[in-house]
Tab-separated table of C-alpha atoms and ligand atoms in Angstrom:
chain	number	residue	atom	x	y	z
A	1	MET	CA	117.897	106.831	120.936
A	2	ILE	CA	117.862	103.145	121.492
A	3	LEU	CA	116.986	101.519	124.769
A	4	VAL	CA	116.915	97.847	125.137
A	5	LYS	CA	116.001	95.380	127.840
A	6	ARG	CA	118.821	93.706	129.566
A	7	ASN	CA	121.399	96.430	129.101
A	8	VAL	CA	122.653	95.230	125.767
A	9	ASP	CA	124.074	97.938	123.544
A	10	ALA	CA	122.151	98.831	120.367
A	11	GLU	CA	124.507	97.197	117.807
A	12	ALA	CA	124.480	94.004	119.777
A	13	ILE	CA	120.631	93.918	119.998
A	14	TYR	CA	120.209	94.384	116.264
A	15	LYS	CA	122.646	91.582	115.653
A	16	GLU	CA	120.889	89.314	118.205
A	17	VAL	CA	117.449	90.063	116.838
A	18	ALA	CA	118.608	89.475	113.298
A	19	ALA	CA	120.247	86.145	114.220
A	20	LEU	CA	117.053	85.089	115.955
A	21	MET	CA	114.952	86.024	112.918
A	22	VAL	CA	117.255	84.066	110.563
A	23	GLU	CA	117.220	81.086	112.899
A	24	ARG	CA	113.489	80.910	113.603
A	25	ARG	CA	111.945	82.550	110.526
A	26	GLN	CA	108.104	82.286	110.633
A	27	CYS	CA	107.876	85.828	111.779
A	28	VAL	CA	104.633	87.758	111.845
A	29	ALA	CA	104.637	91.516	112.113
A	30	LEU	CA	101.791	93.354	113.872
A	31	THR	CA	101.828	96.962	112.816
A	32	GLY	CA	100.076	100.103	113.931
A	33	ALA	CA	99.946	103.900	113.406
A	34	GLY	CA	103.567	104.364	114.245
A	35	VAL	CA	104.509	102.654	110.974
A	36	SER	CA	102.482	105.057	108.917
A	37	ALA	CA	103.346	108.183	110.865
A	38	GLU	CA	106.565	108.591	108.796
A	39	SER	CA	104.514	108.586	105.646
A	40	GLY	CA	102.673	111.695	106.919
A	41	ILE	CA	99.413	109.805	107.526
A	42	PRO	CA	97.145	111.552	109.919
A	43	THR	CA	96.932	109.562	113.188
A	44	PHE	CA	93.901	108.916	115.178
A	45	ARG	CA	94.535	108.271	118.874
A	46	SER	CA	97.947	109.829	119.480
A	47	LYS	CA	98.549	113.424	120.539
A	48	GLY	CA	97.271	115.779	117.908
A	49	GLY	CA	95.441	112.887	116.236
A	50	LEU	CA	92.059	113.055	114.579
A	51	TRP	CA	90.167	111.861	117.585
A	52	GLU	CA	91.521	114.795	119.679
A	53	LYS	CA	89.668	117.210	117.295
A	54	TYR	CA	86.691	115.098	116.275
A	55	ASP	CA	84.408	112.981	118.412
A	56	PRO	CA	84.808	109.555	116.860
A	57	ILE	CA	81.289	108.475	117.816
A	58	GLU	CA	79.857	111.481	115.941
A	59	PHE	CA	82.204	111.266	112.913
A	60	ALA	CA	83.125	107.670	112.638
A	61	SER	CA	80.585	105.390	114.170
A	62	ILE	CA	78.469	103.067	112.051
A	63	GLU	CA	75.337	104.462	113.660
A	64	ALA	CA	76.265	108.070	112.745
A	65	PHE	CA	77.336	106.952	109.260
A	66	ARG	CA	73.958	105.357	108.625
A	67	LYS	CA	72.099	108.436	109.837
A	68	ASP	CA	74.327	110.941	107.960
A	69	PRO	CA	77.355	109.749	105.966
A	70	SER	CA	78.372	113.339	105.121
A	71	LYS	CA	80.170	113.959	108.448
A	72	TYR	CA	82.346	110.866	107.900
A	73	TRP	CA	83.093	111.846	104.319
A	74	SER	CA	83.849	115.420	105.353
A	75	LEU	CA	86.582	113.975	107.655
A	76	ARG	CA	88.040	111.286	105.361
A	77	GLY	CA	87.049	112.320	101.837
A	78	GLU	CA	89.969	114.547	101.163
A	79	PHE	CA	92.462	112.016	102.356
A	80	ILE	CA	90.931	109.313	100.203
A	81	LYS	CA	90.998	111.510	97.100
A	82	ASP	CA	94.595	112.540	97.855
A	83	TYR	CA	95.686	109.027	98.461
A	84	ASP	CA	98.257	108.923	95.629
A	85	ARG	CA	100.262	111.530	97.541
A	86	TYR	CA	101.024	109.086	100.359
A	87	GLN	CA	103.888	106.728	99.767
A	88	PRO	CA	105.223	103.802	101.807
A	89	ASN	CA	108.243	104.668	103.955
A	90	LYS	CA	111.383	102.753	104.876
A	91	ALA	CA	109.533	100.729	107.512
A	92	HIS	CA	106.925	99.432	104.991
A	93	LEU	CA	109.638	98.669	102.473
A	94	ALA	CA	111.777	96.830	105.055
A	95	LEU	CA	108.883	94.528	105.973
A	96	ALA	CA	108.280	93.792	102.235
A	97	GLU	CA	111.957	92.981	101.922
A	98	LEU	CA	111.735	90.621	104.916
A	99	GLU	CA	108.813	88.793	103.246
A	100	LYS	CA	110.872	88.460	100.011
A	101	ARG	CA	113.740	86.917	102.074
A	102	GLY	CA	111.360	84.319	103.510
A	103	ILE	CA	111.518	85.643	107.102
A	104	VAL	CA	108.323	87.535	107.485
A	105	ARG	CA	105.384	85.242	106.826
A	106	CYS	CA	102.694	87.927	107.084
A	107	VAL	CA	101.932	91.484	108.177
A	108	ILE	CA	98.892	91.969	110.349
A	109	THR	CA	98.043	95.636	110.361
A	110	GLN	CA	95.666	97.907	112.278
A	111	ASN	CA	96.363	100.607	109.701
A	112	ILE	CA	93.696	101.293	107.028
A	113	ASP	CA	95.868	103.211	104.593
A	114	GLY	CA	96.868	100.258	102.437
A	115	LEU	CA	100.583	101.216	102.422
A	116	HIS	CA	101.901	97.727	103.300
A	117	LYS	CA	100.373	96.397	100.032
A	118	LYS	CA	101.625	99.512	98.144
A	119	ALA	CA	105.183	98.757	99.491
A	120	GLY	CA	104.978	95.258	98.031
A	121	SER	CA	104.038	93.115	100.914
A	122	LYS	CA	101.931	90.252	99.540
A	123	ASN	CA	100.495	88.678	102.645
A	124	VAL	CA	98.791	91.347	104.518
A	125	ILE	CA	95.926	90.908	106.944
A	126	GLU	CA	94.159	94.354	107.310
A	127	ILE	CA	92.120	93.718	110.424
A	128	HIS	CA	90.504	97.166	110.416
A	129	GLY	CA	89.950	97.114	106.682
A	130	ASN	CA	91.251	99.326	103.884
A	131	LEU	CA	90.122	102.912	103.350
A	132	MET	CA	90.880	102.661	99.595
A	133	GLU	CA	88.351	99.870	99.014
A	134	ILE	CA	84.989	101.489	98.799
A	135	CYS	CA	81.700	99.641	98.516
A	136	CYS	CA	78.048	100.516	97.813
A	137	LEU	CA	75.880	99.766	100.822
A	138	THR	CA	72.949	99.119	98.539
A	139	CYS	CA	74.166	96.927	95.635
A	140	GLY	CA	77.675	96.004	96.813
A	141	LYS	CA	79.432	97.446	93.815
A	142	GLU	CA	83.144	98.123	94.536
A	143	TYR	CA	85.051	101.225	93.915
A	144	LYS	CA	88.796	101.770	94.258
A	145	ALA	CA	90.108	105.141	95.624
A	146	PRO	CA	90.874	107.655	94.437
A	147	ASN	CA	88.496	106.734	91.561
A	148	ILE	CA	85.236	107.627	93.319
A	149	PRO	CA	82.469	109.940	92.271
A	150	GLU	CA	83.158	113.616	92.940
A	151	GLU	CA	80.098	114.597	95.025
A	152	MET	CA	80.402	114.381	98.831
A	153	PRO	CA	79.168	112.142	100.158
A	154	PRO	CA	79.683	110.002	97.054
A	155	HIS	CA	76.879	107.839	95.702
A	156	CYS	CA	77.056	104.685	93.630
A	157	SER	CA	75.626	104.688	90.172
A	158	CYS	CA	72.556	102.880	91.619
A	159	GLY	CA	72.030	105.786	94.021
A	160	GLY	CA	73.202	103.890	97.055
A	161	ILE	CA	75.653	105.514	99.533
A	162	LEU	CA	79.281	104.518	99.331
A	163	LYS	CA	81.322	103.369	102.414
A	164	PRO	CA	85.020	102.552	102.700
A	165	ASN	CA	85.646	98.955	103.810
A	166	THR	CA	86.930	99.925	107.162
A	167	VAL	CA	85.718	98.981	110.651
A	168	LEU	CA	83.875	101.942	112.061
A	169	PHE	CA	83.174	102.442	115.827
A	170	GLY	CA	80.439	100.075	116.877
A	171	GLU	CA	81.198	97.589	114.141
A	172	GLU	CA	82.623	94.088	114.685
A	173	LEU	CA	85.848	93.094	113.025
A	174	PRO	CA	85.094	90.815	110.160
A	175	ALA	CA	85.242	87.375	111.768
A	176	ASP	CA	87.097	85.571	108.923
A	177	VAL	CA	89.816	88.245	108.757
A	178	PHE	CA	90.380	88.218	112.535
A	179	MET	CA	90.411	84.381	112.543
A	180	LYS	CA	93.291	84.579	110.064
A	181	ALA	CA	95.170	87.032	112.266
A	182	LYS	CA	94.749	84.684	115.238
A	183	GLU	CA	95.956	81.681	113.278
A	184	ALA	CA	98.999	83.575	112.063
A	185	SER	CA	99.760	84.806	115.568
A	186	ALA	CA	99.296	81.447	117.222
A	187	GLY	CA	101.565	79.738	114.546
A	188	CYS	CA	104.395	82.230	114.403
A	189	LYS	CA	107.812	81.815	116.103
A	190	ILE	CA	108.535	85.535	116.305
A	191	MET	CA	106.192	88.406	116.517
A	192	LEU	CA	107.447	91.820	115.567
A	193	LEU	CA	105.393	94.519	117.230
A	194	VAL	CA	105.991	97.592	115.197
A	195	GLY	CA	104.674	101.111	115.988
A	196	THR	CA	101.591	99.881	117.839
A	197	SER	CA	100.511	100.682	121.316
A	198	ALA	CA	98.771	97.305	121.196
A	199	ILE	CA	96.088	98.477	123.548
A	200	VAL	CA	93.095	98.381	121.312
A	201	GLN	CA	91.216	95.148	121.521
A	202	PRO	CA	90.843	92.687	119.965
A	203	ALA	CA	94.232	93.322	118.224
A	204	ALA	CA	95.870	93.706	121.631
A	205	SER	CA	95.245	89.978	122.269
A	206	LEU	CA	97.427	88.790	119.389
A	207	PRO	CA	100.865	89.265	120.974
A	208	TYR	CA	99.724	87.358	124.020
A	209	LEU	CA	98.405	84.599	121.783
A	210	ALA	CA	101.802	84.452	120.118
A	211	LYS	CA	103.749	84.431	123.351
A	212	GLN	CA	101.562	81.630	124.879
A	213	ASN	CA	102.403	79.518	121.804
A	214	GLY	CA	106.143	79.994	122.307
A	215	ALA	CA	106.897	82.933	120.026
A	216	LYS	CA	109.527	85.572	120.944
A	217	ILE	CA	108.208	89.132	120.935
A	218	ILE	CA	110.361	91.912	119.488
A	219	GLU	CA	108.887	95.375	120.010
A	220	ILE	CA	110.043	98.281	117.894
A	221	ASN	CA	108.388	101.494	119.137
A	222	ILE	CA	109.132	104.864	120.468
A	223	GLU	CA	107.792	103.812	123.846
A	224	ASN	CA	107.391	100.394	125.423
A	225	ALA	CA	103.752	99.310	125.084
A	226	PHE	CA	104.128	95.580	125.591
A	227	PRO	CA	105.861	94.870	128.979
A	228	ASP	CA	106.322	91.178	128.140
A	229	ALA	CA	108.389	91.798	125.047
A	230	ASP	CA	111.590	89.721	124.861
A	231	TYR	CA	113.343	92.544	123.027
A	232	PHE	CA	112.466	96.239	122.970
A	233	ILE	CA	114.072	98.516	120.452
A	234	MET	CA	113.079	102.118	121.309
A	235	GLU	CA	113.401	103.642	117.830
A	236	LYS	CA	111.277	104.813	114.897
A	237	ALA	CA	110.218	101.915	112.678
A	238	GLY	CA	111.713	103.591	109.597
A	239	THR	CA	115.093	103.518	111.276
A	240	ALA	CA	115.008	100.259	113.156
A	241	LEU	CA	113.638	97.885	110.511
A	242	PRO	CA	116.213	98.766	107.806
A	243	ASN	CA	118.859	98.180	110.469
A	244	VAL	CA	117.334	94.723	111.091
A	245	VAL	CA	117.333	93.993	107.383
A	246	GLY	CA	121.011	95.113	107.113
A	247	GLU	CA	122.075	92.835	109.892
A	248	ILE	CA	120.114	89.914	108.408
A	249	ASP	CA	121.860	90.452	105.062
A	250	LYS	CA	125.187	90.346	106.754
A	251	ILE	CA	124.429	86.968	108.286
A	252	ARG	CA	123.111	85.731	105.007
A	253	ARG	CA	126.279	86.826	103.159
A	254	VAL	CA	128.448	85.036	105.729
A	255	ASN	CA	126.447	81.808	105.323
A	256	LEU	CA	126.695	81.867	101.595
A	257	ILE	CA	130.485	81.978	101.670
B	1	ZN	ZN1	75.154	100.581	94.240
């Protein structure tokens, strides 16, 4: 199922989008939960997501974590220990390919599962942090999931409590990381919005920043979330992105001849 703005048929829109990406390059991808869904990653906000079953303030706010980290760890611990089970899908791999081809400059992601890096993307800005990078709140010692102490909640060898490097409710985004995301958005010529509802601030401001600075916005999503997109491909990321890579490679082959 592919719907596009301006009544262009699906094949034509993939060709047009690919041509635009080859011509402009300097493309930044902003990704959200829709990209990870195809890897079986539990979602948060969508229907059936974690926050439908668990009150995020009770389970995943910084205040609650400081009072009693065991609730947070009861919710996330199993996923963190099982992390090796989760693999990047075709959408992650396609974005890594686009970076190798010199078209995608960086991936800004709201996902905390680390799958873009696992897929081979080098320049990844994880604005909400990374669940697999775990840090002692007392001494700052770093642990890498799934290699964390068995007990729940896990403690550091110094006795301090361990916390994943993710932005919990009530926490500010790290200023330096978000500054990088803003710079990348303001400087890009194309922004690919992939699998994100782009409604959660401050990430939601990034496509506007890109557009104000002259970038074209290409949205790939199962429903249109960004009404000002120049192109909207209504499709799963794992289907649409490999199609885009295929069309780009056709153009590159023609140009090489
Ligand atoms: Zn410690």
